[in-house]
Amino acid sequence: DYLGERGLDPVPTIEHFGVGYCGNAGSPLYGRLTFPVQIDATEVITIVGRVLPNNPSAELGIGEPKYWHYPFSKNSCVYHLYNAQNSIAESGWVVVTEGIFDVMGFYAAKIYPAVALLGTSFSGIQATMLAHYCTKFLLAFDNDASGRKATLATANLARQFNYRPCLLPLPPQWKDVGE
């Protein structure tokens, strides 16, 4: 239901992104949608969980962050790169977003060369990873102070790697590209 509320078709979204749900009360992912972060067909480096409205863990009195994941190095991974690498290489460009639902929104709109940094920090390692596939970036970060700051920092770093970054302007009333 939650995926549909976000404007996503649940069946293809679940299949393409490997979306799951953790119903195990003993897990830190309890009551969350889960998303594998893959670096290739066989290696998942972490599982990210997103709290749902009316999360059952709230009944346990646990204060929960919106997203939780097992430890991993965010600056050395790009979410959805494994799945989008062919689309990125064929098109010669990539949409760089902050989060998983941003990527899902682009995918639902049939814009397949989209990835997420899983935050606002863009590293030289991530720039090098994307360099294997393209030189043009469309930056689509959230429309808040940290998103605007990250857009400028990412554009500056991208230029150092000879990329041509473009910015996706959002209407002022939009929080992120998902709206």
Short mmCIF file of N, CA and C in Angstrom, two decimals:
data_model
loop_
_atom_site.label_atom_id
_atom_site.label_comp_id
_atom_site.label_asym_id
_atom_site.label_seq_id
_atom_site.Cartn_x
_atom_site.Cartn_y
_atom_site.Cartn_z
N ASP A 1 0.81 -1.20 0.00
CA ASP A 1 0.00 0.00 0.00
C ASP A 1 0.86 1.27 0.00
N TYR A 2 1.94 1.26 0.78
CA TYR A 2 2.78 2.45 0.90
C TYR A 2 3.40 2.83 -0.44
N LEU A 3 3.84 1.85 -1.22
CA LEU A 3 4.42 2.16 -2.53
C LEU A 3 3.38 2.81 -3.43
N GLY A 4 2.16 2.30 -3.42
CA GLY A 4 1.09 2.90 -4.20
C GLY A 4 0.77 4.32 -3.77
N GLU A 5 0.81 4.56 -2.45
CA GLU A 5 0.59 5.92 -1.93
C GLU A 5 1.67 6.88 -2.42
N ARG A 6 2.86 6.36 -2.69
CA ARG A 6 3.96 7.18 -3.19
C ARG A 6 3.92 7.33 -4.72
N GLY A 7 2.86 6.79 -5.35
CA GLY A 7 2.71 6.91 -6.80
C GLY A 7 3.50 5.87 -7.58
N LEU A 8 3.89 4.81 -6.91
CA LEU A 8 4.68 3.76 -7.56
C LEU A 8 3.82 2.52 -7.78
N ASP A 9 4.01 1.86 -8.90
CA ASP A 9 3.31 0.61 -9.17
C ASP A 9 4.02 -0.48 -8.36
N PRO A 10 3.36 -1.04 -7.34
CA PRO A 10 4.06 -1.93 -6.42
C PRO A 10 4.74 -3.14 -7.05
N VAL A 11 4.08 -3.84 -7.97
CA VAL A 11 4.66 -5.09 -8.48
C VAL A 11 5.97 -4.85 -9.23
N PRO A 12 6.03 -3.98 -10.25
CA PRO A 12 7.33 -3.79 -10.91
C PRO A 12 8.37 -3.16 -9.99
N THR A 13 7.93 -2.31 -9.06
CA THR A 13 8.88 -1.69 -8.13
C THR A 13 9.50 -2.74 -7.23
N ILE A 14 8.68 -3.62 -6.68
CA ILE A 14 9.17 -4.69 -5.81
C ILE A 14 10.13 -5.59 -6.58
N GLU A 15 9.74 -5.96 -7.80
CA GLU A 15 10.57 -6.87 -8.59
C GLU A 15 11.89 -6.23 -8.98
N HIS A 16 11.86 -5.01 -9.49
CA HIS A 16 13.10 -4.38 -9.98
C HIS A 16 14.04 -4.01 -8.85
N PHE A 17 13.52 -3.46 -7.77
CA PHE A 17 14.36 -2.96 -6.69
C PHE A 17 14.57 -3.95 -5.56
N GLY A 18 13.92 -5.12 -5.62
CA GLY A 18 14.08 -6.12 -4.57
C GLY A 18 13.51 -5.67 -3.23
N VAL A 19 12.43 -4.90 -3.28
CA VAL A 19 11.82 -4.36 -2.06
C VAL A 19 11.25 -5.51 -1.23
N GLY A 20 11.49 -5.44 0.07
CA GLY A 20 10.95 -6.42 0.99
C GLY A 20 10.34 -5.73 2.19
N TYR A 21 9.92 -6.54 3.15
CA TYR A 21 9.37 -6.03 4.40
C TYR A 21 9.89 -6.91 5.52
N CYS A 22 10.33 -6.29 6.61
CA CYS A 22 10.85 -7.05 7.75
C CYS A 22 9.78 -7.15 8.82
N GLY A 23 9.28 -8.35 9.03
CA GLY A 23 8.27 -8.59 10.05
C GLY A 23 8.85 -9.24 11.31
N ASN A 24 10.16 -9.37 11.36
CA ASN A 24 10.83 -10.00 12.51
C ASN A 24 11.05 -8.96 13.60
N ALA A 25 10.33 -9.10 14.72
CA ALA A 25 10.42 -8.12 15.81
C ALA A 25 11.81 -8.06 16.44
N GLY A 26 12.64 -9.06 16.22
CA GLY A 26 13.98 -9.06 16.78
C GLY A 26 15.01 -8.36 15.93
N SER A 27 14.59 -7.86 14.79
CA SER A 27 15.53 -7.22 13.85
C SER A 27 15.45 -5.70 13.96
N PRO A 28 16.59 -5.02 13.77
CA PRO A 28 16.53 -3.55 13.75
C PRO A 28 15.76 -3.01 12.55
N LEU A 29 15.47 -3.86 11.59
CA LEU A 29 14.70 -3.46 10.41
C LEU A 29 13.20 -3.72 10.58
N TYR A 30 12.80 -4.15 11.77
CA TYR A 30 11.40 -4.51 12.03
C TYR A 30 10.44 -3.39 11.64
N GLY A 31 9.40 -3.78 10.89
CA GLY A 31 8.35 -2.85 10.51
C GLY A 31 8.76 -1.89 9.40
N ARG A 32 9.82 -2.23 8.68
CA ARG A 32 10.33 -1.34 7.63
C ARG A 32 10.29 -2.02 6.27
N LEU A 33 10.13 -1.19 5.23
CA LEU A 33 10.40 -1.67 3.89
C LEU A 33 11.92 -1.83 3.80
N THR A 34 12.37 -2.86 3.11
CA THR A 34 13.80 -3.09 2.99
C THR A 34 14.24 -3.04 1.54
N PHE A 35 15.47 -2.55 1.35
CA PHE A 35 16.04 -2.38 0.02
C PHE A 35 17.48 -2.88 0.04
N PRO A 36 17.81 -3.83 -0.82
CA PRO A 36 19.20 -4.27 -0.89
C PRO A 36 20.04 -3.24 -1.64
N VAL A 37 21.26 -3.04 -1.18
CA VAL A 37 22.22 -2.18 -1.89
C VAL A 37 23.23 -3.14 -2.50
N GLN A 38 23.15 -3.29 -3.83
CA GLN A 38 23.98 -4.25 -4.55
C GLN A 38 25.13 -3.57 -5.26
N ILE A 39 26.26 -4.29 -5.34
CA ILE A 39 27.35 -3.79 -6.18
C ILE A 39 27.52 -4.66 -7.41
N ASP A 40 26.91 -5.84 -7.42
CA ASP A 40 26.86 -6.67 -8.62
C ASP A 40 25.73 -7.68 -8.44
N ALA A 41 25.65 -8.65 -9.36
CA ALA A 41 24.53 -9.58 -9.34
C ALA A 41 24.48 -10.45 -8.09
N THR A 42 25.62 -10.65 -7.44
CA THR A 42 25.65 -11.57 -6.32
C THR A 42 25.98 -10.92 -4.97
N GLU A 43 26.46 -9.69 -4.97
CA GLU A 43 26.91 -9.09 -3.72
C GLU A 43 26.03 -7.93 -3.26
N VAL A 44 25.38 -8.14 -2.14
CA VAL A 44 24.61 -7.10 -1.45
C VAL A 44 25.48 -6.61 -0.31
N ILE A 45 25.79 -5.28 -0.29
CA ILE A 45 26.69 -4.78 0.74
C ILE A 45 25.97 -4.31 2.00
N THR A 46 24.68 -4.03 1.88
CA THR A 46 23.89 -3.69 3.05
C THR A 46 22.41 -3.78 2.70
N ILE A 47 21.60 -3.73 3.71
CA ILE A 47 20.16 -3.62 3.56
C ILE A 47 19.75 -2.31 4.21
N VAL A 48 19.00 -1.50 3.48
CA VAL A 48 18.47 -0.25 4.01
C VAL A 48 17.00 -0.47 4.33
N GLY A 49 16.57 0.01 5.48
CA GLY A 49 15.17 -0.09 5.86
C GLY A 49 14.55 1.28 6.04
N ARG A 50 13.36 1.46 5.51
CA ARG A 50 12.64 2.74 5.64
C ARG A 50 11.42 2.53 6.50
N VAL A 51 11.31 3.30 7.56
CA VAL A 51 10.18 3.19 8.47
C VAL A 51 8.89 3.53 7.72
N LEU A 52 7.84 2.81 8.05
CA LEU A 52 6.53 3.04 7.45
C LEU A 52 5.65 3.83 8.41
N PRO A 53 4.65 4.51 7.88
CA PRO A 53 3.67 5.12 8.78
C PRO A 53 3.06 4.01 9.65
N ASN A 54 2.80 4.31 10.89
CA ASN A 54 2.25 3.32 11.84
C ASN A 54 3.19 2.12 12.00
N ASN A 55 4.50 2.39 12.01
CA ASN A 55 5.51 1.35 12.17
C ASN A 55 5.24 0.57 13.45
N PRO A 56 5.18 -0.77 13.36
CA PRO A 56 4.92 -1.56 14.56
C PRO A 56 5.98 -1.39 15.65
N SER A 57 7.21 -1.01 15.28
CA SER A 57 8.25 -0.83 16.30
C SER A 57 7.91 0.35 17.20
N ALA A 58 7.07 1.28 16.73
CA ALA A 58 6.67 2.40 17.58
C ALA A 58 5.88 1.89 18.79
N GLU A 59 5.17 0.78 18.59
CA GLU A 59 4.43 0.18 19.69
C GLU A 59 5.36 -0.36 20.76
N LEU A 60 6.60 -0.65 20.39
CA LEU A 60 7.57 -1.16 21.35
C LEU A 60 8.24 -0.04 22.12
N GLY A 61 7.91 1.20 21.79
CA GLY A 61 8.50 2.35 22.47
C GLY A 61 9.90 2.69 21.98
N ILE A 62 10.22 2.27 20.78
CA ILE A 62 11.55 2.52 20.23
C ILE A 62 11.49 3.77 19.35
N GLY A 63 12.32 4.75 19.64
CA GLY A 63 12.41 5.92 18.77
C GLY A 63 13.20 5.54 17.54
N GLU A 64 12.61 5.63 16.38
CA GLU A 64 13.22 5.13 15.16
C GLU A 64 13.58 6.23 14.19
N PRO A 65 14.78 6.17 13.61
CA PRO A 65 15.09 7.09 12.51
C PRO A 65 14.31 6.67 11.26
N LYS A 66 14.13 7.59 10.35
CA LYS A 66 13.39 7.31 9.12
C LYS A 66 14.03 6.18 8.33
N TYR A 67 15.36 6.20 8.22
CA TYR A 67 16.10 5.15 7.52
C TYR A 67 17.08 4.51 8.49
N TRP A 68 17.25 3.22 8.35
CA TRP A 68 18.25 2.49 9.13
C TRP A 68 18.94 1.52 8.19
N HIS A 69 20.23 1.32 8.39
CA HIS A 69 20.96 0.35 7.57
C HIS A 69 22.08 -0.28 8.38
N TYR A 70 22.47 -1.46 7.94
CA TYR A 70 23.64 -2.09 8.51
C TYR A 70 24.85 -1.28 8.08
N PRO A 71 25.90 -1.24 8.88
CA PRO A 71 27.06 -0.39 8.55
C PRO A 71 27.67 -0.72 7.18
N PHE A 72 27.99 0.33 6.46
CA PHE A 72 28.71 0.22 5.19
C PHE A 72 29.26 1.59 4.86
N SER A 73 30.15 1.66 3.90
CA SER A 73 30.77 2.92 3.52
C SER A 73 29.94 3.58 2.42
N LYS A 74 29.15 4.60 2.79
CA LYS A 74 28.30 5.27 1.81
C LYS A 74 29.11 5.93 0.69
N ASN A 75 30.31 6.43 1.01
CA ASN A 75 31.06 7.17 0.00
C ASN A 75 31.72 6.27 -1.03
N SER A 76 31.60 4.94 -0.86
CA SER A 76 32.18 4.05 -1.86
C SER A 76 31.12 3.20 -2.55
N CYS A 77 29.87 3.67 -2.51
CA CYS A 77 28.81 2.95 -3.21
C CYS A 77 27.84 3.94 -3.82
N VAL A 78 27.20 3.53 -4.89
CA VAL A 78 26.17 4.32 -5.56
C VAL A 78 24.96 3.41 -5.70
N TYR A 79 23.87 3.77 -5.01
CA TYR A 79 22.67 2.94 -5.04
C TYR A 79 22.09 2.89 -6.46
N HIS A 80 21.78 1.68 -6.90
CA HIS A 80 21.13 1.39 -8.18
C HIS A 80 22.10 1.45 -9.36
N LEU A 81 23.38 1.69 -9.14
CA LEU A 81 24.33 1.73 -10.25
C LEU A 81 24.40 0.38 -10.95
N TYR A 82 24.41 -0.68 -10.18
CA TYR A 82 24.47 -2.01 -10.80
C TYR A 82 23.30 -2.21 -11.77
N ASN A 83 22.09 -1.84 -11.35
CA ASN A 83 20.90 -2.02 -12.19
C ASN A 83 20.82 -1.04 -13.35
N ALA A 84 21.37 0.16 -13.16
CA ALA A 84 21.21 1.23 -14.16
C ALA A 84 22.42 1.38 -15.08
N GLN A 85 23.48 0.62 -14.87
CA GLN A 85 24.71 0.87 -15.61
C GLN A 85 24.54 0.81 -17.13
N ASN A 86 23.74 -0.11 -17.63
CA ASN A 86 23.55 -0.18 -19.08
C ASN A 86 22.79 1.03 -19.61
N SER A 87 21.74 1.44 -18.89
CA SER A 87 20.97 2.63 -19.30
C SER A 87 21.84 3.87 -19.27
N ILE A 88 22.71 3.97 -18.26
CA ILE A 88 23.60 5.12 -18.15
C ILE A 88 24.59 5.14 -19.31
N ALA A 89 25.19 3.99 -19.60
CA ALA A 89 26.17 3.91 -20.68
C ALA A 89 25.53 4.21 -22.04
N GLU A 90 24.33 3.70 -22.26
CA GLU A 90 23.63 3.92 -23.53
C GLU A 90 23.23 5.37 -23.72
N SER A 91 22.79 6.02 -22.65
CA SER A 91 22.32 7.40 -22.76
C SER A 91 23.46 8.41 -22.66
N GLY A 92 24.55 8.05 -21.98
CA GLY A 92 25.67 8.96 -21.80
C GLY A 92 25.48 9.95 -20.66
N TRP A 93 24.42 9.76 -19.85
CA TRP A 93 24.16 10.66 -18.72
C TRP A 93 23.54 9.88 -17.57
N VAL A 94 23.54 10.50 -16.39
CA VAL A 94 22.95 9.89 -15.21
C VAL A 94 22.26 10.96 -14.37
N VAL A 95 21.13 10.58 -13.79
CA VAL A 95 20.46 11.43 -12.81
C VAL A 95 21.00 11.02 -11.44
N VAL A 96 21.57 11.96 -10.72
CA VAL A 96 22.12 11.70 -9.39
C VAL A 96 21.16 12.30 -8.36
N THR A 97 20.63 11.45 -7.49
CA THR A 97 19.67 11.86 -6.48
C THR A 97 20.21 11.56 -5.08
N GLU A 98 19.45 11.97 -4.08
CA GLU A 98 19.82 11.68 -2.70
C GLU A 98 19.39 10.29 -2.27
N GLY A 99 18.17 9.89 -2.62
CA GLY A 99 17.62 8.70 -1.98
C GLY A 99 16.95 7.68 -2.87
N ILE A 100 16.64 6.57 -2.23
CA ILE A 100 16.05 5.41 -2.89
C ILE A 100 14.73 5.76 -3.56
N PHE A 101 13.84 6.46 -2.86
CA PHE A 101 12.54 6.77 -3.44
C PHE A 101 12.65 7.75 -4.60
N ASP A 102 13.68 8.58 -4.60
CA ASP A 102 13.92 9.46 -5.75
C ASP A 102 14.22 8.61 -6.99
N VAL A 103 15.09 7.61 -6.82
CA VAL A 103 15.43 6.72 -7.93
C VAL A 103 14.18 5.97 -8.40
N MET A 104 13.40 5.48 -7.46
CA MET A 104 12.18 4.75 -7.82
C MET A 104 11.21 5.63 -8.61
N GLY A 105 11.12 6.89 -8.22
CA GLY A 105 10.25 7.82 -8.94
C GLY A 105 10.70 8.02 -10.38
N PHE A 106 12.00 8.18 -10.58
CA PHE A 106 12.51 8.31 -11.95
C PHE A 106 12.25 7.03 -12.74
N TYR A 107 12.47 5.88 -12.10
CA TYR A 107 12.23 4.60 -12.77
C TYR A 107 10.76 4.48 -13.18
N ALA A 108 9.86 4.87 -12.27
CA ALA A 108 8.42 4.81 -12.58
C ALA A 108 8.07 5.72 -13.75
N ALA A 109 8.82 6.81 -13.90
CA ALA A 109 8.60 7.74 -15.02
C ALA A 109 9.35 7.31 -16.27
N LYS A 110 9.90 6.10 -16.22
CA LYS A 110 10.66 5.52 -17.35
C LYS A 110 11.95 6.27 -17.64
N ILE A 111 12.52 6.88 -16.62
CA ILE A 111 13.84 7.50 -16.71
C ILE A 111 14.76 6.55 -15.95
N TYR A 112 15.43 5.68 -16.70
CA TYR A 112 16.15 4.57 -16.10
C TYR A 112 17.58 4.86 -15.64
N PRO A 113 18.28 5.83 -16.22
CA PRO A 113 19.66 6.06 -15.75
C PRO A 113 19.71 6.94 -14.50
N ALA A 114 19.12 6.44 -13.40
CA ALA A 114 19.08 7.22 -12.16
C ALA A 114 19.72 6.41 -11.03
N VAL A 115 20.46 7.12 -10.19
CA VAL A 115 21.14 6.51 -9.05
C VAL A 115 20.97 7.42 -7.83
N ALA A 116 21.34 6.90 -6.66
CA ALA A 116 21.26 7.70 -5.43
C ALA A 116 22.56 7.58 -4.66
N LEU A 117 22.89 8.68 -3.99
CA LEU A 117 24.07 8.71 -3.12
C LEU A 117 23.75 8.20 -1.73
N LEU A 118 22.48 7.99 -1.42
CA LEU A 118 22.03 7.61 -0.08
C LEU A 118 22.44 8.67 0.94
N GLY A 119 22.22 9.90 0.55
CA GLY A 119 22.57 11.05 1.37
C GLY A 119 22.96 12.20 0.46
N THR A 120 23.65 13.16 1.03
CA THR A 120 24.00 14.36 0.24
C THR A 120 25.49 14.45 -0.06
N SER A 121 26.27 13.50 0.40
CA SER A 121 27.71 13.58 0.21
C SER A 121 28.14 12.83 -1.05
N PHE A 122 28.90 13.49 -1.90
CA PHE A 122 29.40 12.91 -3.14
C PHE A 122 30.92 12.82 -3.03
N SER A 123 31.48 11.65 -3.28
CA SER A 123 32.91 11.45 -3.10
C SER A 123 33.62 11.22 -4.42
N GLY A 124 34.93 11.35 -4.38
CA GLY A 124 35.75 11.04 -5.55
C GLY A 124 35.62 9.59 -5.97
N ILE A 125 35.43 8.70 -5.00
CA ILE A 125 35.23 7.28 -5.33
C ILE A 125 33.96 7.11 -6.15
N GLN A 126 32.88 7.77 -5.72
CA GLN A 126 31.62 7.69 -6.47
C GLN A 126 31.76 8.31 -7.85
N ALA A 127 32.48 9.42 -7.93
CA ALA A 127 32.71 10.07 -9.24
C ALA A 127 33.44 9.13 -10.17
N THR A 128 34.44 8.44 -9.66
CA THR A 128 35.21 7.49 -10.46
C THR A 128 34.33 6.32 -10.90
N MET A 129 33.47 5.84 -10.01
CA MET A 129 32.57 4.74 -10.36
C MET A 129 31.65 5.13 -11.53
N LEU A 130 31.10 6.34 -11.47
CA LEU A 130 30.20 6.80 -12.53
C LEU A 130 30.93 7.09 -13.83
N ALA A 131 32.22 7.43 -13.73
CA ALA A 131 33.02 7.78 -14.92
C ALA A 131 33.12 6.62 -15.91
N HIS A 132 32.93 5.42 -15.45
CA HIS A 132 32.98 4.26 -16.34
C HIS A 132 31.83 4.26 -17.34
N TYR A 133 30.79 5.05 -17.06
CA TYR A 133 29.57 4.97 -17.86
C TYR A 133 29.15 6.26 -18.55
N CYS A 134 29.55 7.43 -18.03
CA CYS A 134 29.05 8.67 -18.61
C CYS A 134 29.89 9.86 -18.15
N THR A 135 29.63 11.01 -18.80
CA THR A 135 30.29 12.26 -18.39
C THR A 135 29.29 13.36 -18.08
N LYS A 136 28.00 13.08 -18.26
CA LYS A 136 26.98 14.10 -18.00
C LYS A 136 26.13 13.70 -16.80
N PHE A 137 25.97 14.65 -15.88
CA PHE A 137 25.18 14.43 -14.67
C PHE A 137 24.00 15.38 -14.66
N LEU A 138 22.84 14.89 -14.26
CA LEU A 138 21.70 15.73 -13.93
C LEU A 138 21.53 15.60 -12.42
N LEU A 139 21.77 16.66 -11.69
CA LEU A 139 21.70 16.64 -10.23
C LEU A 139 20.28 16.96 -9.79
N ALA A 140 19.68 16.05 -9.02
CA ALA A 140 18.29 16.18 -8.60
C ALA A 140 18.19 15.94 -7.10
N PHE A 141 18.75 16.86 -6.33
CA PHE A 141 18.73 16.74 -4.88
C PHE A 141 17.50 17.42 -4.30
N ASP A 142 17.29 17.18 -3.01
CA ASP A 142 16.13 17.75 -2.33
C ASP A 142 16.17 19.28 -2.35
N ASN A 143 14.98 19.86 -2.25
CA ASN A 143 14.82 21.31 -2.34
C ASN A 143 14.83 21.92 -0.94
N ASP A 144 15.86 21.58 -0.16
CA ASP A 144 16.02 22.18 1.17
C ASP A 144 17.46 22.70 1.25
N ALA A 145 17.82 23.28 2.38
CA ALA A 145 19.15 23.90 2.51
C ALA A 145 20.26 22.88 2.29
N SER A 146 20.13 21.68 2.88
CA SER A 146 21.20 20.70 2.71
C SER A 146 21.24 20.17 1.28
N GLY A 147 20.10 20.04 0.64
CA GLY A 147 20.06 19.59 -0.76
C GLY A 147 20.69 20.61 -1.69
N ARG A 148 20.40 21.90 -1.47
CA ARG A 148 21.00 22.95 -2.31
C ARG A 148 22.51 23.02 -2.10
N LYS A 149 22.94 22.90 -0.85
CA LYS A 149 24.38 22.91 -0.54
C LYS A 149 25.07 21.70 -1.20
N ALA A 150 24.43 20.54 -1.12
CA ALA A 150 24.99 19.33 -1.73
C ALA A 150 25.03 19.44 -3.25
N THR A 151 24.05 20.08 -3.84
CA THR A 151 24.03 20.26 -5.29
C THR A 151 25.27 21.04 -5.73
N LEU A 152 25.57 22.13 -5.04
CA LEU A 152 26.75 22.93 -5.40
C LEU A 152 28.04 22.16 -5.18
N ALA A 153 28.14 21.47 -4.04
CA ALA A 153 29.36 20.71 -3.75
C ALA A 153 29.55 19.58 -4.75
N THR A 154 28.46 18.89 -5.10
CA THR A 154 28.54 17.79 -6.06
C THR A 154 28.91 18.31 -7.44
N ALA A 155 28.31 19.42 -7.85
CA ALA A 155 28.64 20.01 -9.15
C ALA A 155 30.11 20.40 -9.21
N ASN A 156 30.62 20.99 -8.15
CA ASN A 156 32.04 21.37 -8.13
C ASN A 156 32.95 20.17 -8.21
N LEU A 157 32.66 19.13 -7.44
CA LEU A 157 33.49 17.92 -7.50
C LEU A 157 33.37 17.25 -8.87
N ALA A 158 32.17 17.21 -9.41
CA ALA A 158 31.97 16.61 -10.73
C ALA A 158 32.81 17.31 -11.79
N ARG A 159 32.88 18.63 -11.72
CA ARG A 159 33.70 19.38 -12.69
C ARG A 159 35.18 19.02 -12.57
N GLN A 160 35.64 18.74 -11.36
CA GLN A 160 37.03 18.34 -11.17
C GLN A 160 37.34 17.02 -11.86
N PHE A 161 36.31 16.22 -12.09
CA PHE A 161 36.46 14.94 -12.78
C PHE A 161 36.06 15.06 -14.26
N ASN A 162 35.97 16.30 -14.75
CA ASN A 162 35.62 16.60 -16.14
C ASN A 162 34.21 16.16 -16.54
N TYR A 163 33.31 16.13 -15.57
CA TYR A 163 31.91 15.87 -15.87
C TYR A 163 31.23 17.19 -16.19
N ARG A 164 30.11 17.08 -16.88
CA ARG A 164 29.30 18.25 -17.17
C ARG A 164 27.99 18.15 -16.37
N PRO A 165 27.99 18.74 -15.17
CA PRO A 165 26.77 18.64 -14.35
C PRO A 165 25.72 19.66 -14.77
N CYS A 166 24.48 19.23 -14.74
CA CYS A 166 23.33 20.11 -14.95
C CYS A 166 22.45 19.98 -13.72
N LEU A 167 21.69 21.02 -13.44
CA LEU A 167 20.84 21.02 -12.26
C LEU A 167 19.38 20.88 -12.67
N LEU A 168 18.64 20.10 -11.90
CA LEU A 168 17.21 19.96 -12.12
C LEU A 168 16.52 20.91 -11.15
N PRO A 169 16.04 22.05 -11.63
CA PRO A 169 15.37 22.99 -10.72
C PRO A 169 14.00 22.46 -10.33
N LEU A 170 13.68 22.59 -9.06
CA LEU A 170 12.37 22.16 -8.57
C LEU A 170 11.54 23.38 -8.22
N PRO A 171 10.23 23.31 -8.43
CA PRO A 171 9.37 24.40 -7.99
C PRO A 171 9.55 24.62 -6.48
N PRO A 172 9.45 25.82 -6.01
CA PRO A 172 9.70 26.11 -4.59
C PRO A 172 8.85 25.29 -3.61
N GLN A 173 7.64 24.93 -4.03
CA GLN A 173 6.74 24.19 -3.13
C GLN A 173 7.08 22.70 -3.06
N TRP A 174 7.96 22.22 -3.92
CA TRP A 174 8.32 20.80 -3.90
C TRP A 174 9.45 20.56 -2.92
N LYS A 175 9.32 19.50 -2.11
CA LYS A 175 10.37 19.12 -1.18
C LYS A 175 11.48 18.35 -1.91
N ASP A 176 11.07 17.46 -2.81
CA ASP A 176 12.04 16.66 -3.56
C ASP A 176 11.45 16.23 -4.88
N VAL A 177 12.22 15.47 -5.66
CA VAL A 177 11.75 15.08 -6.99
C VAL A 177 10.58 14.11 -6.94
N GLY A 178 10.35 13.50 -5.80
CA GLY A 178 9.23 12.60 -5.64
C GLY A 178 7.88 13.29 -5.65
N GLU A 179 7.89 14.58 -5.47
CA GLU A 179 6.63 15.32 -5.47
C GLU A 179 6.35 15.79 -6.88
#
